[in-house]
Short mmCIF file of C-alpha atoms in Angstrom, two decimals:
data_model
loop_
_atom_site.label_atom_id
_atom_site.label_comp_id
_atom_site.label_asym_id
_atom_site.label_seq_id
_atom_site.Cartn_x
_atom_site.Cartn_y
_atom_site.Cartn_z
CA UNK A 154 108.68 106.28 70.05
CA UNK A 155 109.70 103.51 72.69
CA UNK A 156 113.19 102.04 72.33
CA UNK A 157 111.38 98.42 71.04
CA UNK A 158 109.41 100.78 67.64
CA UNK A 159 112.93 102.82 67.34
CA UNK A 160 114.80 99.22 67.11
CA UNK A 161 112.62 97.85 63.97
CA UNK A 162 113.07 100.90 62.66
CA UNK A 163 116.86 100.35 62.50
CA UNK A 164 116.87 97.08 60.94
CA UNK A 165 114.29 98.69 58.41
CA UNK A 166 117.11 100.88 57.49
CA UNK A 167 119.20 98.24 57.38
CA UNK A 168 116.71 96.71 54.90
CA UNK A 169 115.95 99.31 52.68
CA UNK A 170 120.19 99.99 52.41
CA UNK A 171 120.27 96.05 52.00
CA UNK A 172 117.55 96.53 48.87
CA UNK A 173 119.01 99.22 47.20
CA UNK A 174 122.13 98.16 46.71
CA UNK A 175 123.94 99.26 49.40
CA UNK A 176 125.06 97.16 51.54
CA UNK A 177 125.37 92.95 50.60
CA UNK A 178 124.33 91.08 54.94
CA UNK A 179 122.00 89.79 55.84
CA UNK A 180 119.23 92.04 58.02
CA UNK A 181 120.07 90.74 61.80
CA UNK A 182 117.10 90.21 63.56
CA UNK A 183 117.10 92.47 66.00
CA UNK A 184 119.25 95.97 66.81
CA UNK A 185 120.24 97.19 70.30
CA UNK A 186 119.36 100.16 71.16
CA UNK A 187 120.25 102.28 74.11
CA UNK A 188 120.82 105.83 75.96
CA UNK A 189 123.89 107.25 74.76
CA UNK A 190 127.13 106.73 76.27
CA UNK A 191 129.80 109.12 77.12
CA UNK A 192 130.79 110.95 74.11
CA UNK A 193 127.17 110.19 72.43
CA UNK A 194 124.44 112.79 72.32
CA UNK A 195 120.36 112.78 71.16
CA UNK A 196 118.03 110.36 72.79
CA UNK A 197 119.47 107.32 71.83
CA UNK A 198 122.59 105.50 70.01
CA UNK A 199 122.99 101.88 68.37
CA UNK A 200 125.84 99.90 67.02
CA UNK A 201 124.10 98.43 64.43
CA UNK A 202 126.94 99.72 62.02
CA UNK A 203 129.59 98.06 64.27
CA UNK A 204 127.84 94.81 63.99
CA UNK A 205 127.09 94.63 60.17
CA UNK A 206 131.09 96.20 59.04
CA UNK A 207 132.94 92.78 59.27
CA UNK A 208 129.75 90.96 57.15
CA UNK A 209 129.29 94.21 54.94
CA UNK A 210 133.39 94.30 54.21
CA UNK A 211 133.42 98.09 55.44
CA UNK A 212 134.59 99.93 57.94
CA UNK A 213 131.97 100.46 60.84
CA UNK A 214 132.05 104.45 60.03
CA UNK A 215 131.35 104.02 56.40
CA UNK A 216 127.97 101.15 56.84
CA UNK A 217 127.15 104.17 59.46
CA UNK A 218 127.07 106.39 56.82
CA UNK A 219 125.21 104.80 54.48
CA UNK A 220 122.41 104.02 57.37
CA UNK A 221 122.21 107.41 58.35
CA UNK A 222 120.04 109.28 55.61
CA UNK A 223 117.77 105.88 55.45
CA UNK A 224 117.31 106.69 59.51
CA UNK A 225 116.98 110.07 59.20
CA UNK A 226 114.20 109.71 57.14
CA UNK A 227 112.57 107.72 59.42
CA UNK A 228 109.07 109.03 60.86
CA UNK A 229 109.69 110.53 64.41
CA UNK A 230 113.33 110.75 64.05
CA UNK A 231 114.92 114.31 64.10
CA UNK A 232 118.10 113.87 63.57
CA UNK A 233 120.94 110.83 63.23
CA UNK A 234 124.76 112.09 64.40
CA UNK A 235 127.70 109.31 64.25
CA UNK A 236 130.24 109.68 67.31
CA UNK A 237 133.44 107.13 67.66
CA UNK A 238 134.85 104.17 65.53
CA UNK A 239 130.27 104.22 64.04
CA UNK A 240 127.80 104.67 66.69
CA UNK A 241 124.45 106.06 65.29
CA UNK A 242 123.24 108.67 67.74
CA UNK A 243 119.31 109.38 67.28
CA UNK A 244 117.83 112.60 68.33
CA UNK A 245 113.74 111.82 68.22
CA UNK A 246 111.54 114.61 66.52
CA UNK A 247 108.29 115.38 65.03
CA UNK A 248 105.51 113.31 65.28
CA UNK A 249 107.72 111.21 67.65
CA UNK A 250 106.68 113.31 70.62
CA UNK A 251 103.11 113.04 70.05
CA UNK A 252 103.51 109.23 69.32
CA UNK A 253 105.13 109.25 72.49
CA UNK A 254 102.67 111.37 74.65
CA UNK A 255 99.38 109.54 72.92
CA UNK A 256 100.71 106.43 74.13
CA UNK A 257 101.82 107.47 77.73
CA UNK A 258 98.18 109.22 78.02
CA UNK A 259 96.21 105.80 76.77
CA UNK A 260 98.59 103.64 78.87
CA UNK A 261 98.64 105.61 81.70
CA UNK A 262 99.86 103.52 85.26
CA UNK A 263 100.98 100.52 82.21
CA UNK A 264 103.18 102.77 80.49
CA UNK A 265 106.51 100.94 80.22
CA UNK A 266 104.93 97.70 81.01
CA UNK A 267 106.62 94.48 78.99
CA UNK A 268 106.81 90.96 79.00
CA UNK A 269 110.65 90.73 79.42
CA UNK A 270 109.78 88.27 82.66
CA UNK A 271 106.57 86.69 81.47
CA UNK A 272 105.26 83.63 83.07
CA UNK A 273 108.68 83.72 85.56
CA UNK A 274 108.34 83.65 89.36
CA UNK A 275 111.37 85.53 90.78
CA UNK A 276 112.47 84.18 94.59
CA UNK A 277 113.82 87.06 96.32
CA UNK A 278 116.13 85.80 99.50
CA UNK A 279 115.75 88.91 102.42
CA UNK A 280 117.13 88.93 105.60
CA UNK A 281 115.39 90.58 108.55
CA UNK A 282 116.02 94.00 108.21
CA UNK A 283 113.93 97.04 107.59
CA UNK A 284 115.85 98.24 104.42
CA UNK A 285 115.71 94.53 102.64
CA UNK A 286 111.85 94.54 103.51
CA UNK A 287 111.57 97.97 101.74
CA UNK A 288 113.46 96.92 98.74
CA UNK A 289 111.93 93.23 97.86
CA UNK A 290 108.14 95.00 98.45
CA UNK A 291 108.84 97.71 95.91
CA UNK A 292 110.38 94.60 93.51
CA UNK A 293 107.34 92.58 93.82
CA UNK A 294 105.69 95.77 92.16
CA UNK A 295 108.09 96.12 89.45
CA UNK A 296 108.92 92.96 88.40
CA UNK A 297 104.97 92.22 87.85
CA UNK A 298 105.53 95.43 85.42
CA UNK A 299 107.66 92.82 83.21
CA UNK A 300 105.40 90.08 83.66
CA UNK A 301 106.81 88.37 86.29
CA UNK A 302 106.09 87.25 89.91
CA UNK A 303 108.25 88.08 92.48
CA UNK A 304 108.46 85.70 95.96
CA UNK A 305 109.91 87.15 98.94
CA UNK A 306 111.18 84.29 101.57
CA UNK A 307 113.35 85.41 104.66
CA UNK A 308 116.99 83.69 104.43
CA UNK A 309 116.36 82.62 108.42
CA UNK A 310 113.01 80.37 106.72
CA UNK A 311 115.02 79.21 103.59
CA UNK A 312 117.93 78.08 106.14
CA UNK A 313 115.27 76.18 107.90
CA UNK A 314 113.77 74.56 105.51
CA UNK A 315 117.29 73.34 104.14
CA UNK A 316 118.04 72.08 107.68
CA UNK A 317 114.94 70.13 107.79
CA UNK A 318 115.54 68.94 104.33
CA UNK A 319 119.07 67.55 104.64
CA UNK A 320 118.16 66.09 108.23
CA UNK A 321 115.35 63.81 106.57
CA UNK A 322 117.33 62.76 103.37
CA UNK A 323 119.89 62.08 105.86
CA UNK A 324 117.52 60.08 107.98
CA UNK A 325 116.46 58.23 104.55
CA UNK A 326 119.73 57.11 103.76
CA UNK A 327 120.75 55.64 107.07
CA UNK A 328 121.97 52.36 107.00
CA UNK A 329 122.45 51.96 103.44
CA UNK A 330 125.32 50.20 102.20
CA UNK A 331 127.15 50.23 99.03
CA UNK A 332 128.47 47.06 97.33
CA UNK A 333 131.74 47.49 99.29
CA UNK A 334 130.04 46.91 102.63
CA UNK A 335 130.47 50.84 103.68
CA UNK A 336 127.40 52.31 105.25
CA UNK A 337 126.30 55.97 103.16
CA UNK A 338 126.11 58.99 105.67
CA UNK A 339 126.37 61.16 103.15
CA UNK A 340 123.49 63.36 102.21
CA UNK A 341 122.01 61.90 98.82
CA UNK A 342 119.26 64.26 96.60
CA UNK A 343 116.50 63.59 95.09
CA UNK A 344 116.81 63.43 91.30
CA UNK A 345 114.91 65.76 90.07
CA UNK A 346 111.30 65.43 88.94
CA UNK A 347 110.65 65.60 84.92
CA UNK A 348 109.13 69.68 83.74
CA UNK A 349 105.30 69.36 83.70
CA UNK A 350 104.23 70.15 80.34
CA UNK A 351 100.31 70.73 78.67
CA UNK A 352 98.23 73.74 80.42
CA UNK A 353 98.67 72.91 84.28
CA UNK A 354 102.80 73.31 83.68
CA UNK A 355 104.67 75.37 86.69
CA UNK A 356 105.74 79.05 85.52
CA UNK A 357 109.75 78.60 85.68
CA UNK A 358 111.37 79.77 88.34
CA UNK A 359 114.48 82.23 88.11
CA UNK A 360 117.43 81.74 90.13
CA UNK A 361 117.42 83.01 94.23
CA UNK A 362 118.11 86.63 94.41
CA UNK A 363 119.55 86.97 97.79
CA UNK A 364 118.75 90.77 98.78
CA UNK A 365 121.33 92.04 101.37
CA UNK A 366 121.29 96.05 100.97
CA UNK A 367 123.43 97.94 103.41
CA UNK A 368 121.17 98.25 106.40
CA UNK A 369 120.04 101.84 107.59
CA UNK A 370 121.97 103.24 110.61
CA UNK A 371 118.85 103.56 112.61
CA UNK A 372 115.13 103.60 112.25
CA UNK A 373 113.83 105.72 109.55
CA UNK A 374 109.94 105.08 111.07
CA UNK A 375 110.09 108.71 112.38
CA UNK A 376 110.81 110.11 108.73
CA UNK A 377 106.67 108.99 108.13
CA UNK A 378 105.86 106.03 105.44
CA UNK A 379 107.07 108.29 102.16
CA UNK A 380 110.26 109.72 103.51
CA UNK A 381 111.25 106.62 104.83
CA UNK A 382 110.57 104.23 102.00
CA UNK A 383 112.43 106.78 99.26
CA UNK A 384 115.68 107.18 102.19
CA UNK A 385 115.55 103.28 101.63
CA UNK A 386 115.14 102.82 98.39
CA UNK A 387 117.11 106.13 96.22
CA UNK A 388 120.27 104.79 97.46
CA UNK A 389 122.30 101.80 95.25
CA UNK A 390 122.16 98.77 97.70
CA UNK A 391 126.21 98.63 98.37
CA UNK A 392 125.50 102.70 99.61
CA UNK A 393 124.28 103.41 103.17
CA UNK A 394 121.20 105.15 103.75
CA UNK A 395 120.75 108.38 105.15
CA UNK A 396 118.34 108.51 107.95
CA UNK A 397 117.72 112.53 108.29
CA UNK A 398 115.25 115.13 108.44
CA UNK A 399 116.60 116.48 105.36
CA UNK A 400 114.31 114.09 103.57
CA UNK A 401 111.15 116.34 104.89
CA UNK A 402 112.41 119.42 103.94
CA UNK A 403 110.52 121.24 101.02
CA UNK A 404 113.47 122.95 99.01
CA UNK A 405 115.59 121.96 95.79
CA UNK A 406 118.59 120.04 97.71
CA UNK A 407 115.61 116.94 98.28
CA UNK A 408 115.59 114.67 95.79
CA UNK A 409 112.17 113.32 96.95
CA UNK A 410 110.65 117.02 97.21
CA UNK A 411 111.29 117.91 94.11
CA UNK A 412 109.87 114.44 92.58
CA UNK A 413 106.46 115.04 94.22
CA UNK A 414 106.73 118.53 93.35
CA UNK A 415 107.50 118.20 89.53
CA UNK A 416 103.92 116.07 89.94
CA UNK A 417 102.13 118.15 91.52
CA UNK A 418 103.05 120.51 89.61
CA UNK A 419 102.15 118.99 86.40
CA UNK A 420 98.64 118.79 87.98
CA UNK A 421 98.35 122.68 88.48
CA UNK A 422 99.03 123.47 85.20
CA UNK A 423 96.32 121.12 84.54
CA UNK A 424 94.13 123.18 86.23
CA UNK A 425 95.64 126.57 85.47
CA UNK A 426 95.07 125.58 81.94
CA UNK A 427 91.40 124.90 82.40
CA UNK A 428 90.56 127.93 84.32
CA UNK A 429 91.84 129.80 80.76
CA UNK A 430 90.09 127.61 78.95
CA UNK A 431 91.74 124.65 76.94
CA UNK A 432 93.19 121.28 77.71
CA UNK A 433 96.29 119.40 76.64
CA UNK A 434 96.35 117.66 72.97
CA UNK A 435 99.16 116.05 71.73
CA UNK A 436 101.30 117.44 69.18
CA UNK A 437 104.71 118.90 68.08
CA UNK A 438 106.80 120.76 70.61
CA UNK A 439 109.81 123.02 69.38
CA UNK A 440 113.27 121.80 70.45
CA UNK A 441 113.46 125.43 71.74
CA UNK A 442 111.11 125.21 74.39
CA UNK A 443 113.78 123.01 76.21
CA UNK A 444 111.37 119.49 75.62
CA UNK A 445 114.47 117.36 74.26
CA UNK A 446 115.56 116.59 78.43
CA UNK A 447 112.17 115.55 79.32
CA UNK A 448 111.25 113.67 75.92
CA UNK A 449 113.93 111.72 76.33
CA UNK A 450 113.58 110.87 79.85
CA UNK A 451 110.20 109.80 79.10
CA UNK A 452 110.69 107.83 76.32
CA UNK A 453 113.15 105.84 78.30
CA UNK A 454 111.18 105.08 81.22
CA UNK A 455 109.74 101.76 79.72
CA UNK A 456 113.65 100.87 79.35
CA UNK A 457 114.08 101.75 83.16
CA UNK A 458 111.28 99.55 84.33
CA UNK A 459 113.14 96.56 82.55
CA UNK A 460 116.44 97.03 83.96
CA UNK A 461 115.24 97.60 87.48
CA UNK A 462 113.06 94.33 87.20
CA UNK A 463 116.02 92.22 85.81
CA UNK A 464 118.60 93.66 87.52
CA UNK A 465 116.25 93.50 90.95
CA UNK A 466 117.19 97.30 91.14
CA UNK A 467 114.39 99.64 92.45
CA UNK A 468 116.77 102.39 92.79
CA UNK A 469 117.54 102.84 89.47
CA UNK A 470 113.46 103.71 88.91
CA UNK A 471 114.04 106.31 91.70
CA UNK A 472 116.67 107.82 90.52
CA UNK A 473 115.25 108.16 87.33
CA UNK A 474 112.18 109.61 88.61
CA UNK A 475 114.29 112.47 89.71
CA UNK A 476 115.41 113.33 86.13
CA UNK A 477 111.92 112.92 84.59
CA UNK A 478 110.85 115.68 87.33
CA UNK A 479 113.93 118.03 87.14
CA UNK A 480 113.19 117.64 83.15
CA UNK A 481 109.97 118.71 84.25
CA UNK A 482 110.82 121.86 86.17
CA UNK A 483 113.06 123.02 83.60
CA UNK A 484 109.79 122.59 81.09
CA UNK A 485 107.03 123.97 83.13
CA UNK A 486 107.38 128.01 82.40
CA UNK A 487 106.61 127.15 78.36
CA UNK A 488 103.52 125.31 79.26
CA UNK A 489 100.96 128.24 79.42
CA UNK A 490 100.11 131.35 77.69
CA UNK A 491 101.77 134.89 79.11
CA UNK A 492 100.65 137.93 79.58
CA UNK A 493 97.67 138.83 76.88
CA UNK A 494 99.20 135.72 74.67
CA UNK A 495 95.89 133.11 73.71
CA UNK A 496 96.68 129.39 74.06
CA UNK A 497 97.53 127.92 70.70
CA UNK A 498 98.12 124.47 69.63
CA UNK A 499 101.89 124.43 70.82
CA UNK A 500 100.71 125.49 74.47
CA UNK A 501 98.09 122.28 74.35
CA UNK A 502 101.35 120.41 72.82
CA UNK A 503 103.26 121.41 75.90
CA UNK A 504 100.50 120.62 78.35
CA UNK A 505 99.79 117.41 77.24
CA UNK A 506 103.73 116.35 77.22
CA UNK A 507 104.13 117.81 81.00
CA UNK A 508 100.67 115.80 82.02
CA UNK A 509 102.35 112.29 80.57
CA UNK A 510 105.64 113.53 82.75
CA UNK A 511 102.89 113.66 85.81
CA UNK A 512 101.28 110.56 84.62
CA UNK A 513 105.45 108.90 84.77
CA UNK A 514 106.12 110.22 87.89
CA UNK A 515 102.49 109.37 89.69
CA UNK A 516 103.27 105.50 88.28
CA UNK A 517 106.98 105.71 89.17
CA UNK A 518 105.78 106.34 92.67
CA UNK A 519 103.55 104.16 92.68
CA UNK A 520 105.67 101.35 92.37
CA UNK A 521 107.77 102.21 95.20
CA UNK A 522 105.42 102.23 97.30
CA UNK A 523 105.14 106.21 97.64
CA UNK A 524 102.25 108.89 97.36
CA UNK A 525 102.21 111.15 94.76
CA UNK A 526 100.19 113.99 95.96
CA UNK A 527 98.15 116.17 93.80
CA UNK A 528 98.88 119.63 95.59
CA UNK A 529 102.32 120.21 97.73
#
């Protein structure tokens, strides 16, 4: 269930309270949902309850309790827990994960694709520098995941262009006097032209996002394309890269290892699974095979992909590639049959939820620009 299904399925609660009696507001049109905050817990929480108590005359704890069994009952929802002054915390279940798997297996590269930025052309203002180059390439990628279009100009170009721009209008207004007799050397714009409307109108265009990351201490070239591009882009902009060989090596303490390994991986028990005979097929997984970490992670990666467009923020997609794969790891030793055990319809359950964590983390890379790599 993505966060968009889970949110009309909160104001449907909302409804059906609403119709029987229980509450007297009016259904907002739309509910916020999001990860959990700090004292939260499931797979995701909404205020919903905080926003209706002043309409519904209630405290916010008491509309949260009358939501909750109307959630709970909800198709693909496990569980509903309230934490602080009403937060509804929603723990998804049942034929959530299947939902949830069918749709990252149909989708496969466009899961977590939206329209958030559709029709909008994004400038992105770079200076020349390696790190800058790194980061508005991998946005061009991910902001066309939201329906944008990103355009990458250097600030030394856009300078230019201003310079040439003011020099002419200058130029223009030269000798012009006002009705006082004063000649104008001031710089006078253009008024601006009216929007273009009908079929041939101009996408609109979002402010300038001027990209200035911290620059890397040195050239991370000898790192190779993949170790270089993650050592530029894992790190928030305002943090300074590291530029080391501990990007190459192949253990646990590398963040970029253990991403392509969680993939690859996923691909071997692909084949593992064949070689006994059956393939993945969605279905329900039991909270006790340790599935909640990765369910969630993957049912918030369309979420992700929105925030790192909008926010112009490809780090936050690579940092949360690294909890879809340690998710992953944790997952993996449930996924096939041991011993004499036959596969059954939980081990295709499990298969087909750690090949849509492959199918995440192959797209996640992807986008920034990085191989993921079918054996490692």
């Amino acid at each position: 269930m993505t966060p968009v299904e889970l949110s009309r399925n909160v104001l449907r609660a909302v409804r059906r309270a609403v119709d029987e009696g229980e509450l007297s507001v009016a259904v907002p049109v739309r509910a916020v949902v999001t990860p959990p905050g700090p004292g939260g817990c499931g797979d995701y929480a909404t205020n919903i309850a905080l926003q209706l108590a002043r309409a519904a005359g209630r405290p916010p704890l008491q509309v949260a309790e009358i939501l909750r069994p109307h959630l709970t009952r909800t198709d693909g929802v496990a569980d509903v827990a309230i934490t602080g002054p009403g937060f509804l915390n929603i723990r998804l279940g049942g034929s959530a994960v299947p939902s949830l798997v069918r749709d990252i297996h149909i989708q496969r590269d466009s899961y977590g694709h939206g329209d958030t930025l559709a029709g909008q052309i994004v400038p992105l203002w770079i200076p020349y520098d390696i790190r800058a180059e790194v980061v508005a390439d991998a946005l061009v990628r991910i902001v066309a995941t939201q329906g944008g279009r990103a355009e990458v100009q250097h600030i030394a170009e856009v300078q230019h262009i201003a310079v040439v721009q003011n020099t002419a209008e200058v130029q223009n207004t030269a000798g012009v006097q006002n009705a006082a007799g004063v000649q104008h050397t001031a710089n006078v714009q253009p008024a601006e032209p009216p929007p273009a409307k009908g079929p041939h109108a101009q996408p609109p265009h979002a402010d300038p996002v001027t990209l200035r990351p911290v620059p890397a201490p040195e050239d991370p070239a000898p790192l190779g394309p993949d170790a270089a591009r993650w050592a530029l882009l894992h790190p928030a902009p305002h943090d300074r890269p590291r530029i080391s060989a501990d990007h190459l090596v192949q253990r646990e303490s590398n963040p970029l290892f253990r991403v392509r390994y969680a993939h690859a991986r996923t691909r071997a028990l692909g084949r593992n699974a064949a070689a006994l005979g059956y393939s993945g097929a969605p279905g329900d997984v039991p909270h006790s095979d340790g599935s909640d970490d990765l369910v969630g992670a993957l049912a918030h990666h369309p979420a992700v992909l929105t925030q790192a467009a909008v926010h112009r923020a490809p780090d936050r997609l690579a940092r949360h590639l690294v909890t879809v794969a340690d998710a992953l790891l944790a997952f993996q030793h449930t996924v096939l049959p041991l011993g004499d055990e036959k596969p059954s319809a939980a081990h295709r359950a499990r298969l087909a939820l750690a090949e849509a964590a492959g199918t995440v983390l192959a797209g996640g890379l992807s986008l920034l620009g990085i191989s993921a790599p079918d054996y490692l």
